[in-house]
JSON list of C-alpha atoms in Angstrom, two decimals:
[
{"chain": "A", "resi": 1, "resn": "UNK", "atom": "CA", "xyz": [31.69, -67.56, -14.53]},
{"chain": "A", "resi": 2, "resn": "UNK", "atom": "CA", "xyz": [31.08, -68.59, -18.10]},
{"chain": "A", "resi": 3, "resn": "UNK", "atom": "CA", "xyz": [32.72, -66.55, -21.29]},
{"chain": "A", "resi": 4, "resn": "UNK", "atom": "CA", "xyz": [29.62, -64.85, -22.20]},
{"chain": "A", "resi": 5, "resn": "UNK", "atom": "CA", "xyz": [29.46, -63.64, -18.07]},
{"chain": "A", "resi": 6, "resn": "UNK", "atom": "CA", "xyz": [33.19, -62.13, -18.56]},
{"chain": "A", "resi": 7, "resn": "UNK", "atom": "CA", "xyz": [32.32, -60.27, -21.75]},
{"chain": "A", "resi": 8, "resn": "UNK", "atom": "CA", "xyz": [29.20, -58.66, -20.75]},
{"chain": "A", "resi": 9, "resn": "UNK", "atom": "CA", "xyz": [31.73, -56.88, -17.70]},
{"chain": "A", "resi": 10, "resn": "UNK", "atom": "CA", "xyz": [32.32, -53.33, -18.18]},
{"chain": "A", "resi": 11, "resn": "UNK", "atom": "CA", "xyz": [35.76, -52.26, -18.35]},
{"chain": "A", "resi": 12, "resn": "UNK", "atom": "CA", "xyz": [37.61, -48.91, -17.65]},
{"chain": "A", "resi": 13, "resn": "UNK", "atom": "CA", "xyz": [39.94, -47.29, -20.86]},
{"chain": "A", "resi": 14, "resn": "UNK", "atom": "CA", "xyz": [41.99, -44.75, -21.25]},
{"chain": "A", "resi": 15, "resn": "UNK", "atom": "CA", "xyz": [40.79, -42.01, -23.92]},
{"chain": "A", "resi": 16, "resn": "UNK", "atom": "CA", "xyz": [43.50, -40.04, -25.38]},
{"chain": "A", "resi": 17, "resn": "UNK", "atom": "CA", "xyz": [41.79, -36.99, -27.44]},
{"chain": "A", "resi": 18, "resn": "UNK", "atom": "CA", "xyz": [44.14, -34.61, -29.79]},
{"chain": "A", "resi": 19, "resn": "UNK", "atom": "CA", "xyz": [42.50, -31.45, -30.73]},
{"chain": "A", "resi": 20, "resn": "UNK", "atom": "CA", "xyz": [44.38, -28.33, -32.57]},
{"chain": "A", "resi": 21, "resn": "UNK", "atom": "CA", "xyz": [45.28, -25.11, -30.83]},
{"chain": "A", "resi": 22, "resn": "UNK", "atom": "CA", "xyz": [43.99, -21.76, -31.28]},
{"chain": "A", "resi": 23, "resn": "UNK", "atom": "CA", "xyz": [46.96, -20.68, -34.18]},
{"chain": "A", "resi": 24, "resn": "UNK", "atom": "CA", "xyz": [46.85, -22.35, -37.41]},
{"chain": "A", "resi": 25, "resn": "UNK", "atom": "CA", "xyz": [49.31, -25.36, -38.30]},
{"chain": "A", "resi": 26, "resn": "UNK", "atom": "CA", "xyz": [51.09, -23.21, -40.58]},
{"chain": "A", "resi": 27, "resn": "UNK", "atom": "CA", "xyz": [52.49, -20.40, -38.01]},
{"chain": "A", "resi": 28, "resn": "UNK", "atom": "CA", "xyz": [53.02, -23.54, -35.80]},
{"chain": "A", "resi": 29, "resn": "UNK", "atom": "CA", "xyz": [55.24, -25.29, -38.71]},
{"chain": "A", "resi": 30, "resn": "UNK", "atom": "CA", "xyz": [56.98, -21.72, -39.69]},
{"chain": "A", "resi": 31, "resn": "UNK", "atom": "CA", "xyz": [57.72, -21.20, -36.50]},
{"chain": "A", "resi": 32, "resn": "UNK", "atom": "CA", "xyz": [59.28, -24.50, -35.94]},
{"chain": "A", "resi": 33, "resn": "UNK", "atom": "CA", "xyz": [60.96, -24.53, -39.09]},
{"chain": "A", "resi": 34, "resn": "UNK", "atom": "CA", "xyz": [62.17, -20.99, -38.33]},
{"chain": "A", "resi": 35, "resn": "UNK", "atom": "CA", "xyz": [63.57, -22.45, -35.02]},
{"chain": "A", "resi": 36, "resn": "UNK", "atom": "CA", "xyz": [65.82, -25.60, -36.60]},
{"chain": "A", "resi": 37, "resn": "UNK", "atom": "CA", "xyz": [67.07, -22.54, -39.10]},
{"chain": "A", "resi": 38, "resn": "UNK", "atom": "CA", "xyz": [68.26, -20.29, -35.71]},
{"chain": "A", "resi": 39, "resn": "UNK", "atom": "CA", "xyz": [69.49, -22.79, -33.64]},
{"chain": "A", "resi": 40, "resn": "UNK", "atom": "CA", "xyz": [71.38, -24.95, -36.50]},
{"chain": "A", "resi": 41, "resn": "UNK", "atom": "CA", "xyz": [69.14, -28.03, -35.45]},
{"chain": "A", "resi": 42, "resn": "UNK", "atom": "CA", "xyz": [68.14, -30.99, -37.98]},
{"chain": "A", "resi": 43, "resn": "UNK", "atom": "CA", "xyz": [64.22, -29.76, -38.82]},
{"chain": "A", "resi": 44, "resn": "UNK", "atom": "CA", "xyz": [63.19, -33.46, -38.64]},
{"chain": "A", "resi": 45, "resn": "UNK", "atom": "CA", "xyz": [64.34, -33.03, -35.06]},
{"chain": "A", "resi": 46, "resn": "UNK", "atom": "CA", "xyz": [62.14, -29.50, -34.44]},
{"chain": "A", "resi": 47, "resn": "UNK", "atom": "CA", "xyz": [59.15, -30.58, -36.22]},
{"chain": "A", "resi": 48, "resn": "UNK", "atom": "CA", "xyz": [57.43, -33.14, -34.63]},
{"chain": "A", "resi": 49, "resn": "UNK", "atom": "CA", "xyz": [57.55, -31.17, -31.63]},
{"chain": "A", "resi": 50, "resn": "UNK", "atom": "CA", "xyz": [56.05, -28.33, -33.32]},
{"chain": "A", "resi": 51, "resn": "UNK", "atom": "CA", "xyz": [53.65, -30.18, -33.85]},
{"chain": "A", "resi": 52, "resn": "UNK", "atom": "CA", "xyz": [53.23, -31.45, -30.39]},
{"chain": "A", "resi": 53, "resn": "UNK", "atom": "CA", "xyz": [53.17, -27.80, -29.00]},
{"chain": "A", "resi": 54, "resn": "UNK", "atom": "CA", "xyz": [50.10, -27.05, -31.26]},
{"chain": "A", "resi": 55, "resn": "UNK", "atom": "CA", "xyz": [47.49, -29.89, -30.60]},
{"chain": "A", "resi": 56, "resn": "UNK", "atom": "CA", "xyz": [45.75, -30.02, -27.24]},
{"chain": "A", "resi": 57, "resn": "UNK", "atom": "CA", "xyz": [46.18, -33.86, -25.25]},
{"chain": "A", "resi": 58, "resn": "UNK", "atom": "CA", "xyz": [43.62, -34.55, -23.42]},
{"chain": "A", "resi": 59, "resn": "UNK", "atom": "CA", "xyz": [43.74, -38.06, -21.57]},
{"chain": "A", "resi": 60, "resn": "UNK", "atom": "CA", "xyz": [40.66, -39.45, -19.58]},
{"chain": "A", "resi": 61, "resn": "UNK", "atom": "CA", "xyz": [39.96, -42.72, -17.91]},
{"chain": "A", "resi": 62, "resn": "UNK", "atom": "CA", "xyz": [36.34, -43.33, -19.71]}
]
């Protein structure tokens, strides 16, 4: 099999999609910014996973 052969083969990927939730980003970040202040975390610690709570993952082998 030639190069131009092995190109032309289709190959499976993985699709990761990232849509946002139903509540707005900034009830999301008050709330985790609310959370570091009651539980005496860092807020660069609570953030990001605020953030993670309000998007949607989808992944998918396309």
């Amino acid at each position: 099999m030639n190069r131009m052969e092995k190109s032309m083969v289709p190959r499976r990927s993985l699709r990761i999609d990232l849509a946002p939730r139903e509540l707005p980003f900034g009830l999301i970040g008050g709330g985790g910014g609310g959370l570091s202040l009651w539980s005496g975390a860092h807020p660069a610690i609570v953030l990001p996973l605020a953030f993670a709570v309000s998007v949607r993952v989808t992944v998918r082998l396309v």
